[in-house]
Short mmCIF file of C-alpha atoms in Angstrom, two decimals:
data_model
loop_
_atom_site.label_atom_id
_atom_site.label_comp_id
_atom_site.label_asym_id
_atom_site.label_seq_id
_atom_site.Cartn_x
_atom_site.Cartn_y
_atom_site.Cartn_z
CA MET A 20 -118.94 151.35 143.94
CA ARG A 21 -120.52 148.11 142.63
CA ILE A 22 -124.08 148.48 141.07
CA ASP A 23 -125.69 146.19 143.41
CA ASP A 24 -124.39 148.12 146.30
CA ALA A 25 -125.91 151.12 144.87
CA ALA A 26 -128.74 149.22 143.95
CA ASP A 27 -129.70 148.66 147.26
CA ALA A 28 -128.68 152.00 148.98
CA TYR A 29 -131.37 153.28 145.74
CA ALA A 30 -134.04 151.16 147.35
CA THR A 31 -133.85 152.45 151.05
CA HIS A 32 -134.22 155.72 149.45
CA LEU A 33 -137.20 155.05 147.25
CA ARG A 34 -138.63 153.37 150.14
CA ASP A 35 -138.08 155.74 152.89
CA VAL A 36 -137.23 159.22 151.23
CA ARG A 37 -139.95 159.41 148.73
CA ARG A 38 -142.34 156.67 150.48
CA LEU A 39 -142.70 154.42 147.17
CA SER A 40 -145.22 151.41 147.50
CA PRO A 41 -143.38 148.00 148.22
CA ALA A 42 -144.28 146.87 144.86
CA THR A 43 -142.89 149.57 143.06
CA VAL A 44 -139.40 149.55 145.01
CA ARG A 45 -139.46 145.45 144.48
CA ALA A 46 -139.96 146.37 140.62
CA TYR A 47 -136.86 149.11 140.63
CA ARG A 48 -134.90 147.02 142.26
CA SER A 49 -135.26 144.09 140.21
CA ASP A 50 -134.59 145.75 137.14
CA LEU A 51 -131.54 146.94 138.62
CA ALA A 52 -130.30 143.50 139.65
CA ASP A 53 -131.11 142.37 135.76
CA LEU A 54 -129.20 145.92 134.71
CA SER A 55 -125.97 144.74 136.85
CA ALA A 56 -126.65 141.19 135.39
CA THR A 57 -126.19 142.12 131.72
CA ALA A 58 -124.63 145.60 131.65
CA GLY A 59 -121.34 144.38 131.18
CA ALA A 60 -119.75 146.13 134.14
CA ALA A 61 -119.50 145.23 137.86
CA GLU A 62 -118.93 148.85 139.13
CA LEU A 63 -120.95 151.85 138.86
CA GLY A 64 -118.93 154.26 137.27
CA ASP A 65 -118.61 152.39 134.24
CA VAL A 66 -121.77 151.93 132.71
CA ASP A 67 -122.27 154.35 130.10
CA LEU A 68 -125.08 155.23 127.34
CA GLU A 69 -124.52 152.97 124.85
CA GLN A 70 -124.34 150.32 127.85
CA LEU A 71 -127.56 150.98 128.97
CA ARG A 72 -129.29 151.27 125.14
CA GLU A 73 -127.94 147.41 124.98
CA TRP A 74 -129.34 146.42 128.11
CA LEU A 75 -132.72 147.69 126.76
CA TRP A 76 -132.55 146.65 123.35
CA ARG A 77 -132.10 142.98 124.94
CA ALA A 78 -135.31 143.25 126.91
CA THR A 79 -136.86 143.82 123.64
CA LYS A 80 -135.85 141.32 121.97
CA ARG A 81 -137.01 139.22 124.69
CA GLY A 82 -140.45 140.18 123.87
CA ASP A 83 -140.64 141.99 126.61
CA ALA A 84 -143.88 144.59 126.90
CA LYS A 85 -143.34 148.04 126.00
CA SER A 86 -144.66 149.48 129.57
CA THR A 87 -141.69 146.58 131.07
CA ILE A 88 -139.32 148.32 128.95
CA ALA A 89 -140.60 152.08 129.89
CA ARG A 90 -140.62 150.96 133.70
CA ARG A 91 -136.89 150.35 133.20
CA THR A 92 -135.64 153.05 131.45
CA ALA A 93 -137.61 154.64 134.72
CA ALA A 94 -136.05 152.70 136.58
CA ALA A 95 -132.19 153.22 135.04
CA ARG A 96 -132.73 157.29 134.90
CA GLY A 97 -133.89 157.29 138.86
CA PHE A 98 -130.55 155.71 139.73
CA PHE A 99 -128.03 157.11 137.97
CA ALA A 100 -129.98 160.63 138.53
CA TRP A 101 -129.82 159.68 142.49
CA ALA A 102 -126.45 158.61 142.37
CA SER A 103 -125.40 162.04 140.58
CA GLU A 104 -126.65 163.64 143.01
CA ALA A 105 -125.14 161.67 145.91
CA GLY A 106 -121.39 161.97 144.02
CA LEU A 107 -121.48 158.00 143.23
CA ILE A 108 -121.04 159.12 139.85
CA ALA A 109 -119.11 161.88 137.89
CA ALA A 110 -121.57 162.22 135.04
CA ASP A 111 -125.15 160.81 134.31
CA PRO A 112 -124.92 158.00 131.38
CA SER A 113 -128.68 157.77 131.62
CA LEU A 114 -129.46 161.69 130.31
CA ARG A 115 -129.96 160.41 126.46
CA LEU A 116 -131.45 157.25 127.32
CA VAL A 117 -135.13 157.12 126.13
CA ALA A 118 -138.05 154.91 126.59
CA PRO A 119 -140.39 153.78 123.77
CA LYS A 120 -143.96 155.34 123.48
CA ARG A 121 -145.94 153.02 125.48
CA GLY A 122 -149.27 151.88 123.90
CA ARG A 123 -152.15 152.90 126.04
CA SER A 124 -154.26 149.81 126.13
CA LEU A 125 -157.95 150.50 127.79
CA PRO A 126 -158.29 148.45 131.24
CA PHE A 127 -161.30 145.86 131.25
CA VAL A 128 -164.85 147.03 132.66
CA ALA A 129 -167.37 145.02 133.35
CA THR A 130 -170.69 146.05 132.93
CA ALA A 131 -172.85 147.27 135.77
CA ASP A 132 -175.63 144.87 135.38
CA ALA A 133 -172.82 142.31 135.06
CA LEU A 134 -171.56 143.07 138.42
CA THR A 135 -175.05 143.68 139.85
CA GLU A 136 -176.06 139.87 139.29
CA LEU A 137 -172.25 138.74 140.22
CA LEU A 138 -172.16 140.45 143.81
CA ASP A 139 -176.30 139.25 143.95
CA ARG A 140 -174.87 135.55 143.69
CA LEU A 141 -172.21 136.59 146.29
CA ALA A 142 -174.27 137.72 148.56
CA THR A 143 -176.75 134.43 148.49
CA ARG A 144 -174.06 132.51 149.09
CA ALA A 145 -172.83 134.98 151.81
CA GLY A 146 -176.32 134.63 153.47
CA GLU A 147 -175.58 130.86 154.07
CA GLY A 148 -173.01 131.98 157.25
CA ASP A 149 -170.11 130.68 155.91
CA PRO A 150 -167.32 132.97 157.10
CA ALA A 151 -165.21 132.88 154.28
CA ALA A 152 -168.65 133.60 151.71
CA LEU A 153 -168.95 136.60 154.05
CA ARG A 154 -165.48 137.78 153.79
CA ASP A 155 -165.22 137.24 150.04
CA HIS A 156 -168.68 138.98 149.42
CA ALA A 157 -167.18 141.72 151.68
CA VAL A 158 -163.83 142.03 149.69
CA LEU A 159 -165.84 142.29 146.15
CA GLU A 160 -168.34 144.79 147.52
CA LEU A 161 -165.40 146.92 148.73
CA LEU A 162 -163.50 147.29 145.82
CA TYR A 163 -166.50 148.10 143.75
CA GLY A 164 -167.93 150.03 146.11
CA THR A 165 -164.68 152.35 147.02
CA GLY A 166 -162.64 152.06 143.51
CA VAL A 167 -159.31 151.37 145.98
CA ARG A 168 -156.02 149.21 145.52
CA VAL A 169 -155.75 146.14 146.58
CA SER A 170 -153.23 147.10 148.84
CA GLU A 171 -155.19 149.75 150.68
CA LEU A 172 -158.08 147.50 150.92
CA CYS A 173 -156.00 144.70 153.07
CA GLY A 174 -154.11 147.24 155.10
CA LEU A 175 -157.34 148.75 156.41
CA ASP A 176 -157.17 148.47 160.17
CA LEU A 177 -160.77 148.71 162.49
CA ASP A 178 -159.87 152.00 162.69
CA ASP A 179 -159.85 153.10 159.67
CA LEU A 180 -163.76 152.34 159.14
CA ASP A 181 -166.54 154.56 160.24
CA GLY A 182 -169.57 153.11 159.63
CA GLU A 183 -172.05 155.86 160.96
CA ARG A 184 -170.59 157.75 157.96
CA ARG A 185 -169.82 154.94 155.61
CA THR A 186 -166.56 155.91 154.81
CA VAL A 187 -163.07 154.15 155.11
CA ARG A 188 -159.41 155.76 155.75
CA VAL A 189 -156.82 154.34 153.38
CA MET A 190 -153.13 155.06 152.69
CA GLY A 191 -152.15 155.33 149.02
CA LYS A 192 -149.19 155.76 147.13
CA GLY A 193 -146.32 157.84 148.79
CA ALA A 194 -148.16 157.76 152.58
CA LYS A 195 -150.75 159.92 151.26
CA GLU A 196 -153.81 159.34 153.27
CA ARG A 197 -157.46 159.80 151.90
CA VAL A 198 -161.11 158.95 153.26
CA VAL A 199 -163.46 157.42 150.36
CA PRO A 200 -167.07 156.65 150.76
CA PHE A 201 -169.25 153.37 150.11
CA GLY A 202 -172.95 152.61 149.76
CA GLY A 203 -175.06 150.83 151.40
CA ALA A 204 -174.88 147.39 149.59
CA ALA A 205 -171.05 147.47 150.81
CA ALA A 206 -172.20 148.79 154.16
CA ARG A 207 -174.10 145.38 154.18
CA ALA A 208 -171.61 142.97 153.06
CA LEU A 209 -169.02 144.31 155.50
CA ASP A 210 -171.76 144.61 158.71
CA ALA A 211 -172.50 141.01 158.34
CA TYR A 212 -168.89 139.89 157.84
CA LEU A 213 -167.91 141.97 160.86
CA VAL A 214 -170.75 140.46 162.87
CA ARG A 215 -170.82 136.65 161.35
CA GLY A 216 -167.73 136.08 159.50
CA ARG A 217 -164.41 137.88 161.39
CA PRO A 218 -165.30 136.61 164.48
CA VAL A 219 -165.01 132.59 163.35
CA LEU A 220 -161.94 133.62 161.03
CA LEU A 221 -160.41 135.43 164.04
CA ALA A 222 -161.13 132.68 166.73
CA ARG A 223 -158.56 130.36 163.85
CA ARG A 224 -155.84 132.17 165.53
CA ASP A 225 -155.39 131.90 169.48
CA ASP A 226 -151.76 133.77 169.13
CA SER A 227 -153.46 137.30 168.23
CA PRO A 228 -156.65 138.33 169.98
CA GLY A 229 -155.82 141.97 169.18
CA GLU A 230 -155.75 141.19 165.32
CA GLN A 231 -156.65 144.43 164.18
CA ALA A 232 -157.22 143.90 160.19
CA VAL A 233 -160.52 144.29 158.90
CA LEU A 234 -160.09 140.72 156.47
CA LEU A 235 -158.91 138.24 157.83
CA GLY A 236 -158.05 134.87 156.14
CA THR A 237 -158.79 131.17 156.43
CA ARG A 238 -156.72 131.38 159.51
CA GLY A 239 -157.04 134.26 161.27
CA SER A 240 -154.24 136.52 160.25
CA ARG A 241 -154.71 139.71 157.79
CA LEU A 242 -155.62 138.78 154.17
CA GLY A 243 -152.94 139.52 152.10
CA ALA A 244 -152.89 141.07 148.63
CA ARG A 245 -152.46 137.97 146.71
CA ALA A 246 -155.06 136.08 148.28
CA ALA A 247 -157.49 138.82 147.75
CA TYR A 248 -156.16 138.81 143.97
CA ASP A 249 -157.08 135.10 143.48
CA ILE A 250 -160.89 135.67 145.21
CA VAL A 251 -161.18 138.13 143.04
CA ALA A 252 -159.88 136.70 140.06
CA ARG A 253 -161.79 132.69 140.92
CA THR A 254 -164.79 134.90 141.61
CA LEU A 255 -165.18 138.15 138.01
CA GLY A 256 -162.62 135.46 135.99
CA PRO A 257 -165.51 133.43 134.83
CA ALA A 258 -167.57 136.48 134.45
CA ALA A 259 -165.22 138.25 131.93
CA ARG A 260 -163.77 134.94 130.05
CA ALA A 261 -160.56 135.69 131.46
CA THR A 262 -157.94 136.37 134.23
CA VAL A 263 -158.63 140.01 136.13
CA GLY A 264 -157.97 141.13 139.12
CA PRO A 265 -159.11 143.36 142.04
CA HIS A 266 -157.81 146.15 139.51
CA ALA A 267 -160.61 145.36 137.02
CA LEU A 268 -162.85 146.74 140.10
CA ARG A 269 -161.52 150.01 140.31
CA HIS A 270 -161.56 150.36 136.82
CA SER A 271 -164.73 149.54 136.61
CA ALA A 272 -165.78 151.61 139.52
CA ALA A 273 -164.23 154.62 137.85
CA THR A 274 -166.04 154.71 134.52
CA HIS A 275 -169.27 153.74 136.08
CA LEU A 276 -168.69 156.47 138.22
CA LEU A 277 -168.01 158.55 134.94
CA ASP A 278 -171.24 157.29 133.07
CA GLY A 279 -173.31 158.38 135.84
CA GLY A 280 -172.13 161.74 135.71
CA ALA A 281 -169.55 162.46 138.34
CA ASP A 282 -166.81 164.58 137.27
CA LEU A 283 -163.00 163.97 136.79
CA ARG A 284 -161.75 165.60 139.31
CA THR A 285 -163.97 163.83 142.04
CA VAL A 286 -163.18 160.54 140.73
CA GLN A 287 -159.70 161.62 140.89
CA GLU A 288 -159.66 162.38 144.31
CA LEU A 289 -161.57 158.78 145.16
CA LEU A 290 -159.26 157.07 143.70
CA GLY A 291 -156.29 158.46 145.14
CA HIS A 292 -154.00 159.85 141.61
CA ALA A 293 -151.56 162.01 142.11
CA SER A 294 -151.81 163.31 138.11
CA LEU A 295 -155.06 164.10 136.65
CA GLY A 296 -153.90 162.82 133.46
CA THR A 297 -153.71 159.26 135.05
CA THR A 298 -157.72 159.36 135.90
CA GLN A 299 -158.47 160.50 131.88
CA ILE A 300 -157.83 157.18 130.35
CA TYR A 301 -161.12 156.60 132.23
CA THR A 302 -162.73 159.35 129.92
CA HIS A 303 -161.62 156.73 126.86
CA VAL A 304 -163.06 153.82 128.34
CA SER A 305 -166.29 155.84 128.53
CA SER A 306 -166.31 157.54 124.98
CA GLU A 307 -165.05 153.42 123.61
CA ARG A 308 -168.22 152.25 125.19
CA LEU A 309 -170.47 154.88 124.27
CA ALA A 310 -168.92 154.80 120.10
CA ALA A 311 -169.62 150.58 120.87
CA THR A 312 -173.46 151.18 122.03
CA TYR A 313 -173.99 153.60 119.08
CA ARG A 314 -172.33 151.50 116.18
CA LEU A 315 -174.49 148.63 117.56
CA ALA A 316 -177.97 150.30 117.97
CA HIS A 317 -178.16 153.10 115.24
CA PRO A 318 -179.62 152.76 112.25
CA ARG A 319 -176.90 154.41 110.16
CA ALA A 320 -174.07 153.71 112.19
#
């Protein structure tokens, strides 16, 4: 079987059986397409360990990030393990393929004061009644107030909202559903958008009166993740003096929860992390912030 044909079947397996997110499936399929183009073998059974190592070495020489190379290693190992179990190859050539150690960089976290000031400015703009401003305010308040992923936010339907309990029901990675609470500020921004912003945006799309998406684009259809990223980058970027997207608000929400006394397990459940180890990076962020404050404030630091 040709590598590309097997890779297509593997992508289907990742999507339909393992229920990985579309973004992860696309990334793995792209990695395998690159492998097919550079491994020097068209047939799946002709790929050996040395060709896989050569493929990763080329990526290193090209300047790819360690995280990218680690993902490519994971894509190759998962792919060949699946092919071996399916009987497509006699032996798995990736068993001794080792990924480089990933340097762990701390995510950008905005201060609570900076976010409060920014969100207050958005609330003032939204108060003028512009439907896009009302939506943008709701987007940022919900991202920061819940810590959900941008794909989870954009996937919200009206039935997923519980205004009385102030919760949203989201579908996370691996099709795992969870219910996440949000506070009064997010509730007010959301209510204002639903009453004064969403109907105006929905009216711009005559062919979809039954649209159930909570967040709408300027033409009345569901707001996409890319558009939501642009909203956050445009709003938060100048304050951060860098290009930052929705994940910065997720990082900030998690860190501020820990700073405020929330336990790690609760934060894990709110964020929808499968592993507690993923959540633990935020303890490092909090420690770094504590150390930085100490160095600035203590006379004998």
